Coordinates of C-alpha atoms in Angstrom, one line a residue:
M1 CA 11.4 18.9 -13.8
K2 CA 14.7 19.4 -12.0
V3 CA 15.0 17.6 -8.4
A4 CA 18.0 17.6 -6.1
I5 CA 19.2 15.6 -3.0
V6 CA 21.0 17.3 -0.1
G7 CA 23.0 14.8 2.0
A8 CA 23.1 12.3 -1.0
S9 CA 25.8 10.2 0.6
G10 CA 24.0 9.3 3.9
A11 CA 21.7 6.5 4.6
V12 CA 18.2 8.2 3.8
G13 CA 20.3 10.0 0.9
Q14 CA 21.2 6.6 -0.8
E15 CA 17.4 5.4 -0.2
F16 CA 16.1 8.4 -2.3
L17 CA 18.3 7.2 -5.1
R18 CA 16.8 3.7 -5.0
I19 CA 13.4 4.8 -4.3
L20 CA 13.1 7.5 -7.3
A21 CA 14.5 4.8 -9.5
E22 CA 12.2 2.3 -8.2
R23 CA 9.1 4.4 -8.7
N24 CA 10.4 6.1 -12.0
F25 CA 9.9 9.5 -10.6
P26 CA 9.2 12.0 -13.2
M27 CA 12.1 14.4 -13.7
D28 CA 14.6 15.4 -16.1
E29 CA 17.7 16.1 -14.2
L30 CA 18.9 14.9 -10.8
V31 CA 21.3 16.7 -8.7
L32 CA 23.3 15.7 -5.9
F33 CA 24.7 17.8 -3.0
G34 CA 26.8 17.0 -0.2
S35 CA 29.5 18.2 2.5
E36 CA 33.4 18.6 1.9
R37 CA 33.7 15.1 2.8
S38 CA 30.9 13.6 0.1
A39 CA 31.7 16.1 -2.6
G40 CA 33.2 14.8 -5.8
R41 CA 32.0 11.1 -5.3
K42 CA 29.8 9.8 -8.0
Y43 CA 26.5 7.7 -7.8
N44 CA 24.7 5.8 -10.5
Y45 CA 21.3 6.7 -11.3
Q46 CA 19.4 4.9 -13.8
G47 CA 22.9 4.1 -15.7
K48 CA 24.3 7.6 -15.5
D49 CA 27.1 8.3 -13.1
I50 CA 26.2 11.7 -10.9
E51 CA 29.0 13.7 -9.3
V52 CA 28.2 15.0 -5.7
K53 CA 28.5 18.7 -5.8
L54 CA 29.6 20.7 -2.6
L55 CA 26.7 22.3 -0.8
K56 CA 27.3 26.2 -0.4
H57 CA 25.7 29.1 -0.2
G58 CA 24.6 30.8 -3.7
D59 CA 22.4 30.3 -6.8
D60 CA 23.0 26.6 -6.9
F61 CA 19.2 25.8 -6.6
K62 CA 18.0 28.5 -9.0
D63 CA 16.7 26.1 -11.6
I64 CA 15.6 23.3 -9.4
D65 CA 12.0 22.5 -8.7
I66 CA 12.0 19.9 -5.6
V67 CA 14.7 19.4 -3.1
F68 CA 15.1 16.4 -0.8
T69 CA 17.0 17.6 2.2
S70 CA 18.4 15.0 4.6
A71 CA 21.7 16.2 5.9
G72 CA 20.6 17.1 9.6
A73 CA 18.9 20.1 11.2
G74 CA 21.8 22.4 11.2
T75 CA 22.5 22.2 7.5
S76 CA 18.5 22.4 6.8
K77 CA 18.5 25.6 8.9
E78 CA 21.6 27.0 7.3
F79 CA 20.7 26.5 3.8
A80 CA 16.8 26.7 3.8
E81 CA 16.6 30.2 2.4
D82 CA 19.1 29.4 -0.5
I83 CA 17.1 26.3 -1.5
T84 CA 13.9 28.3 -1.3
K85 CA 14.5 31.7 -2.7
Y86 CA 13.9 30.8 -6.3
G87 CA 10.6 29.0 -5.7
A88 CA 12.0 25.5 -5.1
V89 CA 10.0 23.0 -2.6
M90 CA 12.3 21.9 0.0
I91 CA 10.8 18.5 1.6
D92 CA 13.1 18.4 4.8
N93 CA 13.7 15.0 6.4
S94 CA 15.3 16.7 9.7
S95 CA 13.8 17.9 12.8
A96 CA 14.5 21.5 12.2
F97 CA 11.2 22.9 11.0
R98 CA 8.8 20.1 12.3
M99 CA 6.9 22.0 15.0
D100 CA 6.8 25.4 13.1
D101 CA 3.4 26.8 12.6
D102 CA 4.1 28.0 8.9
V103 CA 5.7 24.6 7.9
P104 CA 3.2 21.8 7.1
L105 CA 4.6 18.4 8.8
V106 CA 3.1 15.8 6.2
V107 CA 2.2 12.0 5.9
P108 CA 0.4 11.5 2.5
E109 CA -2.0 9.0 3.9
C110 CA -3.1 11.2 6.7
N111 CA -3.1 15.0 5.6
A112 CA -1.6 15.3 2.2
E113 CA -3.6 18.6 1.5
D114 CA -1.4 20.4 4.2
A115 CA 1.3 20.3 1.7
L116 CA -0.3 22.9 -0.4
N117 CA -0.1 25.5 2.3
R118 CA 3.7 26.4 2.7
P119 CA 4.6 29.9 3.3
R120 CA 8.0 29.3 3.6
G121 CA 8.4 26.8 0.7
I122 CA 9.3 24.0 3.4
I123 CA 7.3 20.8 3.8
A124 CA 8.6 18.7 6.9
N125 CA 9.2 15.1 7.0
P126 CA 7.9 13.8 10.5
N127 CA 10.0 11.6 12.6
C128 CA 10.3 7.8 11.4
T129 CA 8.2 6.4 14.4
T130 CA 5.5 8.9 14.3
I131 CA 5.2 8.2 10.3
M132 CA 4.8 4.6 11.0
M133 CA 2.4 4.9 13.9
V134 CA -0.2 7.5 12.3
V135 CA -0.5 5.5 8.9
V136 CA -1.8 2.8 10.9
L137 CA -3.7 5.0 13.3
Q138 CA -5.7 7.1 10.9
P139 CA -8.0 4.4 9.5
L140 CA -8.9 3.5 13.0
E141 CA -9.4 7.3 14.1
K142 CA -12.2 7.4 11.1
L143 CA -14.0 4.6 12.9
S144 CA -13.8 6.4 16.3
H145 CA -11.7 9.3 17.8
I146 CA -8.3 8.1 19.4
K147 CA -8.3 10.1 22.7
R148 CA -5.2 8.1 24.0
I149 CA -2.1 6.6 22.6
H150 CA 0.4 4.7 24.6
V151 CA 3.6 3.5 22.4
S152 CA 6.6 1.6 23.0
S153 CA 9.3 1.7 20.2
Y154 CA 11.6 -0.9 19.1
Q155 CA 14.2 1.0 17.0
S156 CA 16.9 -0.7 14.8
A157 CA 20.4 0.5 14.7
S158 CA 19.6 1.7 11.1
G159 CA 17.7 4.9 13.0
A160 CA 20.9 6.4 13.9
G161 CA 22.4 5.9 10.2
A162 CA 24.7 4.1 8.0
A163 CA 27.7 4.4 10.6
A164 CA 25.4 3.2 13.5
M165 CA 24.5 0.4 11.5
Q166 CA 28.4 -0.4 10.7
E167 CA 29.1 -0.2 14.4
L168 CA 26.7 -2.6 15.4
Q169 CA 28.0 -5.2 13.0
Q170 CA 31.6 -4.3 14.2
Q171 CA 30.2 -5.0 18.0
Y172 CA 29.1 -8.6 16.8
K173 CA 32.1 -9.2 15.1
E174 CA 34.5 -8.1 18.0
I175 CA 32.4 -10.2 20.4
V176 CA 32.9 -13.2 18.3
E177 CA 36.9 -12.5 17.8
T178 CA 37.7 -11.0 21.3
G179 CA 34.7 -11.7 23.4
E180 CA 34.4 -8.0 24.2
V181 CA 33.1 -5.1 22.6
K182 CA 35.5 -2.1 21.9
T183 CA 33.8 0.0 19.6
I184 CA 31.1 2.1 21.2
K185 CA 30.8 5.8 19.5
K186 CA 27.2 6.0 18.1
F187 CA 25.2 5.1 20.9
P188 CA 25.5 5.5 24.8
H189 CA 26.1 1.9 25.5
Q190 CA 27.0 -1.1 23.8
L191 CA 23.9 -2.1 21.5
A192 CA 25.1 -5.7 20.6
Y193 CA 23.3 -8.3 22.8
N194 CA 21.3 -5.3 24.4
V195 CA 18.9 -2.9 24.4
I196 CA 18.9 0.8 25.2
P197 CA 15.9 2.7 26.6
Q198 CA 17.2 6.2 25.5
I199 CA 17.0 7.5 21.9
D200 CA 17.8 10.9 21.4
V201 CA 18.2 13.4 24.8
F202 CA 16.7 13.6 27.8
Q203 CA 14.1 16.5 28.2
P204 CA 13.2 17.9 31.8
N205 CA 10.1 16.1 32.0
G206 CA 12.0 12.6 32.0
Y207 CA 11.1 11.8 28.3
T208 CA 13.4 12.0 25.4
K209 CA 13.4 14.3 22.5
E210 CA 12.5 11.2 20.0
E211 CA 9.4 10.5 22.6
M212 CA 8.3 14.0 22.7
K213 CA 8.6 14.0 18.8
M214 CA 5.8 11.2 19.0
Y215 CA 3.5 13.3 21.2
N216 CA 3.7 16.7 19.3
E217 CA 4.1 15.5 15.8
T218 CA 1.1 13.1 16.0
R219 CA -1.2 15.9 17.1
K220 CA -0.1 18.1 14.4
I221 CA -0.4 15.6 11.4
M222 CA -3.8 13.9 12.4
H223 CA -5.1 17.4 13.9
T224 CA -6.1 15.7 16.7
D225 CA -6.2 16.5 20.6
A226 CA -4.9 12.8 21.6
R227 CA -2.2 12.5 23.8
C228 CA 0.8 10.3 22.9
S229 CA 3.0 8.8 25.8
A230 CA 6.1 7.1 24.3
M231 CA 9.1 4.9 25.5
C232 CA 11.6 4.7 22.8
V233 CA 14.1 1.9 22.9
R234 CA 17.0 1.1 20.6
V235 CA 17.4 -2.5 20.1
S236 CA 20.0 -4.6 18.4
S237 CA 18.2 -5.3 14.9
L238 CA 19.9 -3.9 12.0
R239 CA 17.0 -2.5 9.9
S240 CA 13.3 -1.6 10.4
H241 CA 11.4 -0.4 13.5
S242 CA 8.6 -1.9 15.5
E243 CA 6.2 -0.6 18.0
S244 CA 3.4 -1.9 20.4
V245 CA 0.7 0.6 20.6
W246 CA -2.0 0.9 22.8
I247 CA -5.0 3.1 21.8
E248 CA -8.2 4.3 23.5
T249 CA -11.2 5.4 21.6
E250 CA -14.3 7.4 22.4
Q251 CA -16.4 4.1 21.2
P252 CA -15.2 0.6 21.5
I253 CA -13.9 -0.7 18.1
S254 CA -14.0 -4.5 17.4
V255 CA -11.0 -6.5 16.5
E256 CA -12.7 -7.5 13.2
D257 CA -13.6 -3.8 12.4
A258 CA -10.1 -2.6 13.3
Q259 CA -8.5 -5.4 11.0
K260 CA -10.6 -4.6 8.1
A261 CA -10.3 -1.0 8.4
I262 CA -6.2 -1.7 8.4
A263 CA -6.3 -4.0 5.7
A264 CA -8.1 -1.5 3.5
A265 CA -5.7 1.4 4.3
P266 CA -3.1 2.9 2.1
G267 CA 0.2 2.0 3.2
C268 CA -0.8 -0.6 5.5
T269 CA -0.5 -4.5 5.2
L270 CA -2.3 -6.6 7.8
V271 CA -0.3 -9.7 9.1
D272 CA -2.3 -11.2 11.6
N273 CA -2.8 -14.8 12.4
P274 CA -1.5 -16.1 15.8
A275 CA -2.7 -19.6 14.8
T276 CA 0.2 -19.7 12.3
L277 CA 2.5 -17.8 14.2
T278 CA 2.1 -14.9 11.7
Y279 CA 3.1 -11.4 12.6
P280 CA 5.3 -8.6 11.5
M281 CA 9.1 -8.8 12.5
P282 CA 11.9 -6.4 11.1
L283 CA 13.6 -9.1 9.3
E284 CA 10.7 -9.3 7.0
T285 CA 9.5 -5.7 6.7
A286 CA 12.9 -4.3 5.8
G287 CA 13.1 -3.0 2.3
K288 CA 9.3 -3.1 1.9
D289 CA 7.3 0.1 1.3
N290 CA 4.2 -0.6 3.7
I291 CA 3.7 -0.3 7.4
F292 CA 3.1 -4.3 8.2
V293 CA 0.5 -4.7 11.2
G294 CA -0.6 -7.7 13.4
R295 CA -1.3 -8.8 17.0
V296 CA -4.6 -6.7 17.1
R297 CA -6.4 -7.3 20.1
K298 CA -8.7 -5.8 22.6
D299 CA -6.9 -3.9 25.7
L300 CA -7.7 -6.0 28.7
A301 CA -6.9 -2.9 30.9
D302 CA -9.3 -0.8 28.8
D303 CA -13.2 -1.3 27.5
N304 CA -12.6 1.2 24.7
G305 CA -9.2 0.1 24.0
L306 CA -7.0 -1.8 21.4
T307 CA -3.7 -2.9 21.2
L308 CA -1.5 -4.0 17.9
W309 CA 2.1 -4.3 17.0
L310 CA 3.5 -2.9 13.8
S311 CA 6.8 -2.9 11.9
G312 CA 8.4 -1.0 9.0
D313 CA 11.4 0.2 7.2
Q314 CA 12.5 3.4 8.8
I315 CA 14.7 4.3 6.2
R316 CA 11.8 3.8 3.3
K317 CA 8.5 4.8 4.6
G318 CA 9.9 6.1 7.9
A319 CA 12.0 8.7 5.7
A320 CA 12.7 8.6 2.2
L321 CA 9.6 7.2 0.9
N322 CA 7.3 9.5 2.7
A323 CA 9.3 12.6 1.3
V324 CA 9.0 11.2 -2.3
Q325 CA 5.2 10.6 -1.9
I326 CA 4.7 14.0 -0.9
A327 CA 6.5 15.0 -3.9
E328 CA 4.5 12.8 -6.0
Y329 CA 1.0 14.2 -4.7
L330 CA 2.5 18.0 -5.3
I331 CA 3.0 16.8 -9.0
K332 CA -0.3 15.1 -9.3
V333 CA -2.0 18.0 -8.1
G334 CA 0.0 20.6 -10.2
N335 CA 1.4 22.4 -7.1
V336 CA 5.0 22.7 -8.3
K337 CA 6.6 25.8 -9.7

């Protein structure tokens, strides 16, 4: 088993290295690829230094079985044919192929089997906020069909990459030292001591691309007609995203049944005790694999409604971990070349 990571130097690429090691992923060789800026760097994997190769067109992927790509949509589109032409499975973490009809969009807790039908050899990893939400909604969908979803996300700096995390830290440093922020590059406005109600670019309907991803990707992953209306907000936490979610189901679901279903669901952890002020928070979910859920209650505005709060590490389950779990599933069922 030969595995490659494209975009090894980025935040998600680095998380791939950690997760593959933690889970003792079954492989004989790991190959790292990167841009001209990253090529030549060395990263340690299980005691061995691996040098990043320059990503270029050619036959470098000829003997590779699984390729994790996390270098942006443009790179994924440009190199998809090189990666897949000899039979490698490309598990892509960008938005390049997510809504293509001939590319499965997979969250293993929801639709693992979709990964088996991949005409182009590509499997798309969904958007981080979508992954986190559908992992929690899937057990509730089994209790009663979800008709409508309203969600407000609270997305940390990490969602914009390692440089964005550094920028947030730099902004706080500048405030302490000079009283004003001088560094604003990764976000449209100062993020320190602020929230920004925009993630990605605005679309003609007034929603951002991030918000429309949640609408479209949820329907594809869950094979549902549910409509999802999202408001995605960047907040000044460093790592881990959170979401407030309201759902309307065909039949009412009791709080107790919802809590039991979430607690028993793969990939979910229930943290819900208002009496002791116990609920998920980004500081505590960072670095964890599961999505943590609390504040489960009836929706006062909808007799068939529930509302809940969730938090999870967007770089792990929202990106690298989900991709690795897809690969683990393919290996388990013997669906790799």
